Structures are given as C-alpha cells and as structure tokens.
Tab-separated table of C-alpha atoms and ligand atoms in Angstrom:
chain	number	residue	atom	x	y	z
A	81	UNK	CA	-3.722	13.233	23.692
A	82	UNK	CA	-4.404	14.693	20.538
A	83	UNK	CA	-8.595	14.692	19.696
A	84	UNK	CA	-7.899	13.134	15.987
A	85	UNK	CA	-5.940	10.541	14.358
A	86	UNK	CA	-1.469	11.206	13.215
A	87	UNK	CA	-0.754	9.802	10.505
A	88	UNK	CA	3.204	9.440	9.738
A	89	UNK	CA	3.061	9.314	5.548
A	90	UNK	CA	3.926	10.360	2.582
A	91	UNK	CA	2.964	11.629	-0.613
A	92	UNK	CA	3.097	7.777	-3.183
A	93	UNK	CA	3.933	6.140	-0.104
A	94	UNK	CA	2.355	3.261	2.123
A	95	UNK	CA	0.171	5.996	3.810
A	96	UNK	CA	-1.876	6.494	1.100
A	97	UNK	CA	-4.506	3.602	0.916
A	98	UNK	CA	-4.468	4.244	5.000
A	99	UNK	CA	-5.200	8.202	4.056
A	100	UNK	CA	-7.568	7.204	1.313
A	101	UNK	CA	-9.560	5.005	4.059
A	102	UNK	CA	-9.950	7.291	6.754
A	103	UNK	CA	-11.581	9.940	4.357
A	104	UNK	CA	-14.156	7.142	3.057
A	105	UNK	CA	-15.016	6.551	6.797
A	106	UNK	CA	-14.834	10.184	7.810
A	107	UNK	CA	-12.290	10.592	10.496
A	108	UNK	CA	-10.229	13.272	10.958
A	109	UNK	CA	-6.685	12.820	10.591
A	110	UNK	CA	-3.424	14.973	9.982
A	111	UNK	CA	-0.409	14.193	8.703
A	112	UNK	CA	3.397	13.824	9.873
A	113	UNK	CA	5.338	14.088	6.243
A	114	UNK	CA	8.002	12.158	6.162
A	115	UNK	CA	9.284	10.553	3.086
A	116	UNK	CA	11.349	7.774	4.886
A	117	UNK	CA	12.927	7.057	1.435
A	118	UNK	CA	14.969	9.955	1.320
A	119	UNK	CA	16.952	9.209	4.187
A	120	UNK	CA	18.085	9.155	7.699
A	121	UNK	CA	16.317	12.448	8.696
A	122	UNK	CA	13.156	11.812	7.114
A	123	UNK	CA	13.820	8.089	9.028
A	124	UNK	CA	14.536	10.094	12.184
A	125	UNK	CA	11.141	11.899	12.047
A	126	UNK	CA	9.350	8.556	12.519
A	127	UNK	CA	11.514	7.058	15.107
A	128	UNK	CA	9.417	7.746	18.177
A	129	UNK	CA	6.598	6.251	16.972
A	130	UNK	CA	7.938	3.099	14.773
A	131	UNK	CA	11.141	2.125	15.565
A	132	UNK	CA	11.097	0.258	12.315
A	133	UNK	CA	11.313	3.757	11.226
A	134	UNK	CA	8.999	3.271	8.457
A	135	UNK	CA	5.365	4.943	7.182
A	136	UNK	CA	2.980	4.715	7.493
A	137	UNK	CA	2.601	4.851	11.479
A	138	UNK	CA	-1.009	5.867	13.208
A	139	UNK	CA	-1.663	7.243	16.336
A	140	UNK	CA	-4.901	6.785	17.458
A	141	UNK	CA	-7.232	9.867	19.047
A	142	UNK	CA	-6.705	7.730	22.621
A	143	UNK	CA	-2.414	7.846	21.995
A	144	UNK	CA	-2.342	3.816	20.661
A	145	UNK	CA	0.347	3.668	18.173
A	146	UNK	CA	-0.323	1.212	15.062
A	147	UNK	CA	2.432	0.104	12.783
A	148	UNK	CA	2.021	-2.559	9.806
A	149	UNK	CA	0.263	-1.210	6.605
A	150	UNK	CA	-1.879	-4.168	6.069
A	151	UNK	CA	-2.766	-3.961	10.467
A	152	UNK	CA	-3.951	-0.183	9.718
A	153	UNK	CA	-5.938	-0.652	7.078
A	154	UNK	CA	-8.041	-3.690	8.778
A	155	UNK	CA	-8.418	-2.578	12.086
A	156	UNK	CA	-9.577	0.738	10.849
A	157	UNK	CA	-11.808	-0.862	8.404
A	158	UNK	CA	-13.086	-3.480	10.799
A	159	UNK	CA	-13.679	-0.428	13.321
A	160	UNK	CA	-16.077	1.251	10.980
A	161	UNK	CA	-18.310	-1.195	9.905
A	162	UNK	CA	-20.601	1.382	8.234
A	163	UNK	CA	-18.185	2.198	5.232
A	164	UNK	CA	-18.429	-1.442	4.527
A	165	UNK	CA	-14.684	-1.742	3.697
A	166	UNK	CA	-14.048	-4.851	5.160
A	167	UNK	CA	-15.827	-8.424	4.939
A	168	UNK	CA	-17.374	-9.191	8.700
A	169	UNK	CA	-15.689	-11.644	10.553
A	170	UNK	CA	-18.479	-14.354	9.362
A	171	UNK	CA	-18.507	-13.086	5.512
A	172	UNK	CA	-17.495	-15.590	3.512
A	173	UNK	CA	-14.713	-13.294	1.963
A	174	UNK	CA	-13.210	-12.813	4.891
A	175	UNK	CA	-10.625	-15.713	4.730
A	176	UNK	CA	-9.549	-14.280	1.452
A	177	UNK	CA	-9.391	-10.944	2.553
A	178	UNK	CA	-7.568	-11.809	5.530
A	179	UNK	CA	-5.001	-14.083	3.164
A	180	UNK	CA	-4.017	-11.391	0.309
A	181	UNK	CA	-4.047	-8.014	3.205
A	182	UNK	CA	-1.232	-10.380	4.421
A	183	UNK	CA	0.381	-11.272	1.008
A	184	UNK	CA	1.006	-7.601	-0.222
A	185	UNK	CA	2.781	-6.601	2.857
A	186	UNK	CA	5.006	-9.926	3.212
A	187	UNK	CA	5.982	-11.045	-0.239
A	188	UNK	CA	5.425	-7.628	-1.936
A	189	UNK	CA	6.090	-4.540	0.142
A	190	UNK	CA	8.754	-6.076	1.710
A	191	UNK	CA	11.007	-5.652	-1.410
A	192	UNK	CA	11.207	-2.180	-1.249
A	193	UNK	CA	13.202	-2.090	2.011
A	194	UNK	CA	15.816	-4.653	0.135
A	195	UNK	CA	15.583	-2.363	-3.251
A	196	UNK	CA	15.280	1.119	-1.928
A	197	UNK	CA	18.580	0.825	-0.491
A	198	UNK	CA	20.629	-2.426	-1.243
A	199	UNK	CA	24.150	-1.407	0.418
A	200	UNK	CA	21.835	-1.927	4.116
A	201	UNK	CA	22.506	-5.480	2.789
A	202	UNK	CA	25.417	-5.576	0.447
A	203	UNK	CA	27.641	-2.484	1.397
A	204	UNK	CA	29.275	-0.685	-2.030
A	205	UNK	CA	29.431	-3.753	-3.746
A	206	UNK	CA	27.672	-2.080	-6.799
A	207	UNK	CA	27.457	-5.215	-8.921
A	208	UNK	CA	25.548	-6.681	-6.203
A	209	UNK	CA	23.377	-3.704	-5.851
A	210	UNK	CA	22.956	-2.805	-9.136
A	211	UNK	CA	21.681	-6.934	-9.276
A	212	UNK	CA	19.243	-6.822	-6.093
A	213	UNK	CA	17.141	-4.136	-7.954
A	214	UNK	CA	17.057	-6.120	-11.088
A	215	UNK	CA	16.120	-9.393	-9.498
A	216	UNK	CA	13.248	-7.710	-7.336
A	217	UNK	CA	11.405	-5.989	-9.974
A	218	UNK	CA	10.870	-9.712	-11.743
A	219	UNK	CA	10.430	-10.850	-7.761
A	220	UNK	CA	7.645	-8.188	-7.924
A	221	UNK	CA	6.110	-9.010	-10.920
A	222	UNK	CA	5.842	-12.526	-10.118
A	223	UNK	CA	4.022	-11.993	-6.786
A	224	UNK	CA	1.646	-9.805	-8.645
A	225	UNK	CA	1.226	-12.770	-11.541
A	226	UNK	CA	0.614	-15.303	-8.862
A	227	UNK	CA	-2.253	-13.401	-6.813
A	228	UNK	CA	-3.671	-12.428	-10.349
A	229	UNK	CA	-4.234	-15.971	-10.962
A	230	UNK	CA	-5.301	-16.583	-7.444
A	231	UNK	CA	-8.430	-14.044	-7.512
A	232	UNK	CA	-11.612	-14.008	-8.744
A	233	UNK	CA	-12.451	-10.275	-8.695
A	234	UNK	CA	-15.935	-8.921	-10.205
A	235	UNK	CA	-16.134	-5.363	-9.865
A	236	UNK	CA	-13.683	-4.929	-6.954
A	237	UNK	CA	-11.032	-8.024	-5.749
A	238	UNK	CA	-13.250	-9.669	-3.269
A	239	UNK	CA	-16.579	-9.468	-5.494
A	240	UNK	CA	-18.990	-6.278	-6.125
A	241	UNK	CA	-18.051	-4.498	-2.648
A	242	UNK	CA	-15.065	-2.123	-2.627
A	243	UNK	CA	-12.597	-2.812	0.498
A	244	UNK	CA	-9.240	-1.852	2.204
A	245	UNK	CA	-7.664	-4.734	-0.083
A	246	UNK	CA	-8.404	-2.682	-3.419
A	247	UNK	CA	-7.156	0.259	-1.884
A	248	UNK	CA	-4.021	-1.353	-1.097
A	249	UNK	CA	-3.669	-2.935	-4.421
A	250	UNK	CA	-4.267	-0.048	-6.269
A	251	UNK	CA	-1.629	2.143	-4.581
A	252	UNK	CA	0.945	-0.879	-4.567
A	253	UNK	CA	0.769	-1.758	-7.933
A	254	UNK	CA	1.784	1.884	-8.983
A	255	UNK	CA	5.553	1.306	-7.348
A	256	UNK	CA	8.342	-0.001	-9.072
A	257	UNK	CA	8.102	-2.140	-11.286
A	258	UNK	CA	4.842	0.278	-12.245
A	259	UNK	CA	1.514	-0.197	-13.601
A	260	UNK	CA	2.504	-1.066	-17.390
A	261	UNK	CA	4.365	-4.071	-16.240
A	262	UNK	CA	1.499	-4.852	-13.670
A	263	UNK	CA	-1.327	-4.459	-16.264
A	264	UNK	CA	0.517	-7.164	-18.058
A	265	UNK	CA	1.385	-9.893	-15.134
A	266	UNK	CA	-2.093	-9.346	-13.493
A	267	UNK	CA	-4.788	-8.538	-16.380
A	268	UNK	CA	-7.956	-9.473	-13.979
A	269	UNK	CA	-6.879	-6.796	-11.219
A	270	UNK	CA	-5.143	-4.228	-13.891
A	271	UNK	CA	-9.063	-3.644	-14.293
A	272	UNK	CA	-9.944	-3.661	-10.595
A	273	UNK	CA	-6.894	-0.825	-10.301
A	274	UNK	CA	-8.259	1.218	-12.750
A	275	UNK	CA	-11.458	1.427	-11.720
A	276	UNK	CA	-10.406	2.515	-8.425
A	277	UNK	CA	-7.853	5.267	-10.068
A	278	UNK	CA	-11.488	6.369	-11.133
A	279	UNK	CA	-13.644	6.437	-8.519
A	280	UNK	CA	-15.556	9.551	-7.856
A	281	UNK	CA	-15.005	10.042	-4.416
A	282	UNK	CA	-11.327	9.813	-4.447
A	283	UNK	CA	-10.079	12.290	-7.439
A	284	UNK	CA	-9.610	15.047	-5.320
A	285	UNK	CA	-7.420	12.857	-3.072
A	286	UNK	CA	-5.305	10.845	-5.738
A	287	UNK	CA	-4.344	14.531	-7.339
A	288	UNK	CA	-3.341	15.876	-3.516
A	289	UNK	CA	-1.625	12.353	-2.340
A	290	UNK	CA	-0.400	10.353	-5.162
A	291	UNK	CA	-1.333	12.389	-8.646
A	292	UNK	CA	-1.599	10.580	-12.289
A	293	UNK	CA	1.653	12.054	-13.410
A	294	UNK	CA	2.867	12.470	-17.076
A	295	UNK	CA	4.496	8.619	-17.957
A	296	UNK	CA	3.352	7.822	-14.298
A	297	UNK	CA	2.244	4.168	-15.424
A	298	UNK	CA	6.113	3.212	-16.663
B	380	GSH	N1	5.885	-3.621	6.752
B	380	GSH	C1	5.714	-2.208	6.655
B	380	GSH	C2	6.591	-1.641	5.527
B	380	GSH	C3	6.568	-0.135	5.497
B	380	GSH	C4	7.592	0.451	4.546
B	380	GSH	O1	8.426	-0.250	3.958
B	380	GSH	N2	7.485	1.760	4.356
B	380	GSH	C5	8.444	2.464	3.527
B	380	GSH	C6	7.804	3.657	2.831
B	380	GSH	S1	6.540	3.241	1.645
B	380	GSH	C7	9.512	3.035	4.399
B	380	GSH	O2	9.221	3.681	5.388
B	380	GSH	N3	10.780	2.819	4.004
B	380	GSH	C8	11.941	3.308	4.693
B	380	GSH	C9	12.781	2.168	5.226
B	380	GSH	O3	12.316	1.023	5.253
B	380	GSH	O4	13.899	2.431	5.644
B	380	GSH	C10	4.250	-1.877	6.400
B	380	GSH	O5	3.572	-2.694	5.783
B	380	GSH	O6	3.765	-0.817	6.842
C-alpha cells in the first residue's frame, strides 16, 4: 500500500482536472504516464487497474481503485470539504452539479473513444472513418451549445464558488473540436474557461500538464 495517491494520466488528457484538484486540496499524488491514445502499449500500462484501459485511473493511499473522470473528481471533492470544490449534499447547486459532472462524461467525453480511433467500430472502411470524425466534432459542439444555454454561470458555472465542474469544463473544452469553436457554441462558459486558464494558483500546473501552446485554441 503505497502512503499517497497513483494517478494513471496524461499530459492534455482526462487526468488533468483530477491532477489540478488534488493540488488545490493538497494531497500528494504521483503519476503513472500513460497516454492511452497512442496505443495498445500505452493501453497496456493501465490494464491492471482499469480494464476499460482508459485515464485517468486513481488509486487511493488505502489500495481502492477509482475509475470514471466525473466519479474522481466528486468523490475527491466531496472528501475534502475544506477546498470548497463541491456544493454539500444540501446546497442548492448540488442537483446541478450533480446533472452537468454527469453530462460531460456521457454525451461529451464519450466521443473521443468513437473519434480517437473509428476502425474499433468501422474496420478500414475509410469513408466511414474519415465521416465518424466529421460528424462528432458538430456532435461535440452541439453538446457544448446545449449546456451553454442550460447554465447560468456568474463568476464560475455553478455561481461565485469555483468547483470540480469548472475544472472539468475547462480542460474538456480544449479537445477537439478546440476552444475557438467552443468560445463560439458556448459564449457564457467561453468566459468561465478563461478565467480558469487564468487563475493564479494553477499557472505553474497548466504550463507542466496541459501548456497554452502556439495556435493551441484551433
Ligand atoms: N468514461 C471515462 C473516459 C476516459 C477516456 O476516454 N480516457 C481517454 C484518454 S483522455 C482514454 O484513455 N482513451 C483510450 C481509449 O479509450 O482507448 C472517464 O470519464 O474517465
């Protein structure tokens, strides 16, 4: 049993709004790099822990394993009610937290297994392929337009109080189809994103884990 948390990640990946949280609460963690994108070997490294294969994967200090992005990031907040990066369970965000932590993963995130690597569902037919990754960048887009309207962020999504949720959003919305495209679908939360891009207490770690790259917005 290992005395802090594992963290199976990568650099841009999924991990990062789970790496981002546990330095706002102040745990300990390391790192098992393994950018699952890249292929069966990187997959491979992950196996043992997620048979899903996927990042990010947690293992706690006690040996618990965690999958699910969206599961990390809650019970980790919820666990450290001091950072305040979670509504309690009787805040009246909660029900809205609880609702769009669940919509990124399932209508959003899920689209990059499909688009990462179509032939898992169409073999070499490269029409096909070449058709999947045009149709889920608007799929994409659209989920991103329809939560935009659904929101009514003030500072942060969920009101003046930063949580997991922005976290996630902000990393999220920097994948394909890329921030340009998401600034235009989702105006309210394009400034939301940006003003956690900017936040103080997490430059060091965007340049280290996920760095504002020349043309990195699309
Ligand atoms: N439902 C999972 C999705 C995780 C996921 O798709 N992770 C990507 C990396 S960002 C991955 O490992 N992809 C490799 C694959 O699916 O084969 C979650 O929310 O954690």
């Amino acid at each position: 049993m290992g005395m802090v948390f594992t963290l199976y990640g990568a650099a841009g990946s999924g991990s990062v709004p789970v790496e981002a949280t546990l330095r706002l609460i102040g745990q300990d963690y390391r790192v098992v790099e393994a950018p699952t994108w890249e292929g069966e070997a990187e997959r491979d490294k992950v196996a043992a822990v997620n048979p899903m294969r996927q990042v990010p994967a947690l293992v706690t200090p006690g040996g618990e394993i965690i999958t699910e992005s969206a599961a990390i990031l809650i019970w980790l907040a919820d666990s450290h009610p001091q950072a305040r990066l979670s509504p309690a369970f009787d805040d009246p965000r909660r029900a809205q937290f609880l609702r769009w932590m669940s919509f990124i993963p399932a209508s959003i995130y899920s689209m990059f297994w499909v688009r990462d690597e179509p032939a898992r569902l169409v073999g070499d037919n490269l029409e096909a392929q070449t058709e999947i990754q045009r149709r889920t960048i608007d799929r994409i887009a659209d989920c991103w337009r329809m939560m935009d309207a659904q929101v009514a962020p003030g500072r942060f999504l969920l009101g003046e109080e930063m949580t997991v949720l922005d976290l996630y959003v902000a990393t999220a919305s920097r994948w394909t189809p890329q921030r340009r495209r998401f600034y235009a679908e989702a105006p309210r939360m394009a400034e939301v994103v940006r003003r956690v891009d900017a936040l103080p207490a997490l430059q060091a770690f965007w340049s280290e884990r996920f760095p504002f790259e020349d043309g990195w917005e699309g």
